[in-house]
Amino acid sequence: MEQINKRLVAFGIIVVLLFSVLILQLGNVIFSAGDSTTDSSGRSLRTIILKGERGNILDRNGKVLAYNEKSYNIQFLRDTSNRTETGRAIDTEIIWETIKIIEDLGGTTTDTFNIYREENVRDNGTSSQEYYFYWGYGLSEEAQAQREENWRKNMNVGDSRSPEEIYNYLRRVYQIPEEMPYEDARKLLSVWQEIQLLTWRSYIPVIVAYNVSAETVAIIETRSDKLVGMSASESVVRMYPKSTTAAHTVGYMGKMQSEEQIAELTARGYSPMDAVGVSGVESTMEQYLTGNTSEHQGSQRVEVDSSGKVIRVLDVTAPTSGDDAVLTLDLELQQVTETALEKNITEIREAQEGHIAANLERYQEVAPGGDVNNIDLCESGSAVVIDCNTGGLLACVNSPSYDLNLFTGGISQEDYDSLLNDKRNPLFNKAIASKMAPGSVFKMAIALAALEEGVVQLDEIINDEGYYTTTSEGGSTVGAPKCWVYPNISQHQDQDLIKALKDSCNYYFFECANRLGIDRINDWCHRLGLDMKTGIEVNGEAVGQIGGQKVLFDNEGPIGGVAYLVYKNIVNMLEGYLEELGRTADKATVESCAEMLVRLVSENTQIGSDIRRIMREELGIAEAVSNSNGWSSEIASALSELRWNPMQTVRTGMGQAVVSVTPIEIARYVAALVNGGNVLEISTIKSVIDSSGATVQEFQPNVLWNLNASEENLAAIKEGMREVVSEEDGGTAAKYFSDYEYKDQIGGKTGSAQISTSDKNIDLENTAWFVAFAPYDDPEIAVVVSIPNGWAGARAYTTIQEVIQFYLDRKSESASENLIGINELLP
């Protein structure tokens, strides 16, 4: 009984102390201090700027995806009148005692010190320590250099000291005991760093720990006589209740990313230490969500004691909160899609491993180094679901995802390194930024272009003749593409457009592409939005590319990718020629000559004379010598890899060659094919609502343009996609849908994009694509699944089925609930 009474007393003390903190420190973490004055009676007065809370992020049905939760911080306000070594030693002791209290009760302190140490273990078992600056994730080299320059100035450590020298110097300056290990010393240095960086505003406390427990607050307050300058303050912490769900769309918060951003936002009322949206909607909707800007700010006039602690609140003007962002995202559909995709990836991986085991010798022959462990099997993927008629993003899935809550209060170096080192790249928004060859899901674009340009007719028959040699000299089969059914070409005879889509006949689309030419293909792909951003309000979106000389290699642009390999090859060739002649030239001259040769590549094929001229002018090799030795021909042959040719146009017809697009672009294109030809801007934001519930902005569907395509042609493409999944018509994915409840209400297309065009292409490494729409008669959603190394497009069927099943089941249930019974009357 006595123990219970003691606990009650202790609890009562904690409650009283917390109540005192709330009264005296109200709003302290959502504020930055303003002016500090002394009135006529000698009292120390301060005006505290109060900042509004950040707005919530909600799904289309009002379900919360990001919100603020009340919390407590521990902060330190140093007595600036004592700047002696003794004063620093006392402050270091106070900070250290506070850190121990926080950690003993399960909390963590801020870890912001910008110098890190890494242990390097040598082969002989000994180790060394390397000190280095780290400025956060995603910063350019220029931004990092600027951060370091500013940091050195603010910390008064000069320009010449190394990171290790600075670390040891600061330990001495702040009187950190020599025996204290690095891990503990950097906790102290993190606090001292923040104090030093705020020297010009010494009346602002620095945060020692975020989101601590009530017990921690109570203990710090009860020991305030010894822990001089330490206090608790009320705050909010950003919470993501769905953790990994829609992480790439919702986004996270962090420090400002550049000096330019700091300057821009501080002019709007932010403090340089305020967290801002770094990715996703948190970033793109910052102007609406934030409560930090001047128009949201309030103020608090207070009296403080000598340590800066609030004694009395004199008056308060309350701040206003930021706006809520309502997304087009459907949380339930998002969760179903995530679960389906993760299961699909696991199933394909297990099937791949079983297939390798059953065909071990075959895969040993084609595997790099003969080791099947070097074959890349599926382990990640993405899926997109959009509203066909509005362009609203209903689900956007990246697998694997990551926990947004890791970034709350600043992600630890260990956690961030873990995400960066994960070869599945969980931080990368694959759905909007991953550019891949689309394979056969691209064939509808070729079909529409061919029909609209009149190069094929709906009822025109094209037969599969094996190797497509129409564009090769003398009909050579060397390097000529062929259909996936080869050598069983009898399967693809009498192909009209609908059958060609149903059967995914490569040969048919080779012929379409050849008749169109790359310019008309590019034109129609642009109309379909396949080479432009979708407008989605999430940063980092990539732009697709189709084909042509400028795409393969632009001689006015940088020399990278394949062009760089060709360039290096030519450097080696030129050095070999000079060696044969018994001559030398400095490396820079040879490289300059090689670059000039590479930049000859254009649509003009007659460059032999220019090659010989450049070799003569730059390296002194006589034109007659380079011609008689065949050197100019060898150079021309090497450069031919960078010249667009008719065969590459043909390969474009099946979504290969250099075609690369993003899943979100494919989703928009499928929607345009089935919604009557409207090419839409994709939107993540449905509306913005202020703290009173009033709508600030309503985002309307934006039709960029209509394709103005023939209804008959669009209907034929739609029919071809229906037959792909039709058992009766024997489509390429029909067997997977034979028992599917909604098989008659969908259309789809599979795609298996090769990542290598060599004879040793490993089919298991193909990118698997599956696109679909539903319901068939009046399409509402377009679904796209993309699984790198997913083997075959049809294997992505389970994600397609589960997403559409959920959507149509829910639609059916909703319709049933709205039906009126026989004996019921309308109100």
PDB file of C-alpha atoms in Angstrom, residues 25 28-33 46 72-80 91-92 94-96 98-99 102 108-113 155 174 186-212 220 227-235 255 271-274 307-309:
ATOM      1  CA  GLN A  25       6.279  26.746 -22.642  1.00  0.00           C
ATOM      2  CA  ASN A  28       7.860  26.803 -27.880  1.00  0.00           C
ATOM      3  CA  VAL A  29       8.735  24.178 -30.449  1.00  0.00           C
ATOM      4  CA  ILE A  30       6.553  25.590 -33.141  1.00  0.00           C
ATOM      5  CA  PHE A  31       8.200  28.975 -32.642  1.00  0.00           C
ATOM      6  CA  SER A  32      11.326  30.910 -33.280  1.00  0.00           C
ATOM      7  CA  ALA A  33      12.247  33.703 -30.903  1.00  0.00           C
ATOM      8  CA  ARG A  46      10.693  38.591 -25.102  1.00  0.00           C
ATOM      9  CA  TYR A  72       7.962  17.267 -26.004  1.00  0.00           C
ATOM     10  CA  ASN A  73      11.476  18.390 -26.759  1.00  0.00           C
ATOM     11  CA  ILE A  74      14.395  19.097 -24.465  1.00  0.00           C
ATOM     12  CA  GLN A  75      16.102  22.370 -25.282  1.00  0.00           C
ATOM     13  CA  PHE A  76      19.145  24.241 -24.037  1.00  0.00           C
ATOM     14  CA  LEU A  77      19.606  28.010 -23.774  1.00  0.00           C
ATOM     15  CA  ARG A  78      23.177  28.839 -22.901  1.00  0.00           C
ATOM     16  CA  ASP A  79      24.157  31.749 -20.671  1.00  0.00           C
ATOM     17  CA  THR A  80      26.137  33.782 -23.211  1.00  0.00           C
ATOM     18  CA  ASP A  91      27.938  23.729 -20.072  1.00  0.00           C
ATOM     19  CA  THR A  92      29.470  20.538 -21.501  1.00  0.00           C
ATOM     20  CA  ILE A  94      25.216  20.032 -18.131  1.00  0.00           C
ATOM     21  CA  ILE A  95      24.661  18.834 -21.681  1.00  0.00           C
ATOM     22  CA  TRP A  96      26.232  15.450 -20.934  1.00  0.00           C
ATOM     23  CA  THR A  98      21.026  15.740 -19.785  1.00  0.00           C
ATOM     24  CA  ILE A  99      21.995  13.330 -22.568  1.00  0.00           C
ATOM     25  CA  ILE A 102      17.371  11.166 -21.992  1.00  0.00           C
ATOM     26  CA  THR A 108      17.737   9.686 -28.392  1.00  0.00           C
ATOM     27  CA  THR A 109      19.505  13.002 -28.742  1.00  0.00           C
ATOM     28  CA  THR A 110      20.086  15.029 -31.900  1.00  0.00           C
ATOM     29  CA  ASP A 111      22.869  13.775 -34.106  1.00  0.00           C
ATOM     30  CA  THR A 112      23.683  16.672 -36.414  1.00  0.00           C
ATOM     31  CA  PHE A 113      27.454  17.015 -36.135  1.00  0.00           C
ATOM     32  CA  MET A 155      32.394  27.215 -36.491  1.00  0.00           C
ATOM     33  CA  TYR A 174      34.407  22.518 -25.627  1.00  0.00           C
ATOM     34  CA  ARG A 186      29.775  13.560 -31.274  1.00  0.00           C
ATOM     35  CA  LYS A 187      26.524  13.802 -29.261  1.00  0.00           C
ATOM     36  CA  LEU A 188      28.042  16.689 -27.323  1.00  0.00           C
ATOM     37  CA  LEU A 189      29.501  18.223 -30.449  1.00  0.00           C
ATOM     38  CA  SER A 190      26.088  18.066 -32.141  1.00  0.00           C
ATOM     39  CA  VAL A 191      24.654  20.315 -29.422  1.00  0.00           C
ATOM     40  CA  TRP A 192      27.665  22.646 -29.453  1.00  0.00           C
ATOM     41  CA  GLN A 193      27.493  22.862 -33.230  1.00  0.00           C
ATOM     42  CA  GLU A 194      23.866  24.032 -33.067  1.00  0.00           C
ATOM     43  CA  ILE A 195      24.773  26.576 -30.357  1.00  0.00           C
ATOM     44  CA  GLN A 196      27.615  27.938 -32.458  1.00  0.00           C
ATOM     45  CA  LEU A 197      25.508  28.113 -35.624  1.00  0.00           C
ATOM     46  CA  LEU A 198      22.937  30.186 -33.706  1.00  0.00           C
ATOM     47  CA  THR A 199      25.453  32.504 -32.046  1.00  0.00           C
ATOM     48  CA  TRP A 200      23.999  35.462 -33.934  1.00  0.00           C
ATOM     49  CA  ARG A 201      20.614  34.670 -32.348  1.00  0.00           C
ATOM     50  CA  SER A 202      21.822  33.582 -28.922  1.00  0.00           C
ATOM     51  CA  TYR A 203      18.394  34.017 -27.362  1.00  0.00           C
ATOM     52  CA  ILE A 204      17.070  31.006 -29.309  1.00  0.00           C
ATOM     53  CA  PRO A 205      17.397  27.654 -27.495  1.00  0.00           C
ATOM     54  CA  VAL A 206      18.832  24.658 -29.358  1.00  0.00           C
ATOM     55  CA  ILE A 207      17.100  21.288 -29.381  1.00  0.00           C
ATOM     56  CA  VAL A 208      18.959  18.555 -27.507  1.00  0.00           C
ATOM     57  CA  ALA A 209      16.332  15.827 -28.059  1.00  0.00           C
ATOM     58  CA  TYR A 210      13.043  15.547 -29.894  1.00  0.00           C
ATOM     59  CA  ASN A 211       9.910  13.676 -28.864  1.00  0.00           C
ATOM     60  CA  VAL A 212      10.972  12.624 -25.370  1.00  0.00           C
ATOM     61  CA  ILE A 220      14.719  17.495 -16.408  1.00  0.00           C
ATOM     62  CA  LEU A 227      20.830  21.548 -15.300  1.00  0.00           C
ATOM     63  CA  VAL A 228      20.917  25.297 -15.796  1.00  0.00           C
ATOM     64  CA  GLY A 229      19.590  26.335 -19.192  1.00  0.00           C
ATOM     65  CA  MET A 230      17.794  23.052 -19.871  1.00  0.00           C
ATOM     66  CA  SER A 231      14.015  23.051 -20.230  1.00  0.00           C
ATOM     67  CA  ALA A 232      11.171  21.192 -21.896  1.00  0.00           C
ATOM     68  CA  SER A 233       8.984  22.570 -24.643  1.00  0.00           C
ATOM     69  CA  GLU A 234       5.858  21.426 -26.391  1.00  0.00           C
ATOM     70  CA  SER A 235       6.238  20.468 -30.027  1.00  0.00           C
ATOM     71  CA  LYS A 255      16.447  19.990 -43.657  1.00  0.00           C
ATOM     72  CA  SER A 271      13.668  29.736 -39.623  1.00  0.00           C
ATOM     73  CA  PRO A 272      16.781  28.167 -41.195  1.00  0.00           C
ATOM     74  CA  MET A 273      16.298  25.215 -38.829  1.00  0.00           C
ATOM     75  CA  ASP A 274      12.696  24.519 -39.897  1.00  0.00           C
ATOM     76  CA  SER A 307      18.439  31.662 -18.026  1.00  0.00           C
ATOM     77  CA  GLY A 308      15.849  32.506 -20.648  1.00  0.00           C
ATOM     78  CA  LYS A 309      13.136  30.390 -19.103  1.00  0.00           C
TER      79      LYS A 309
END
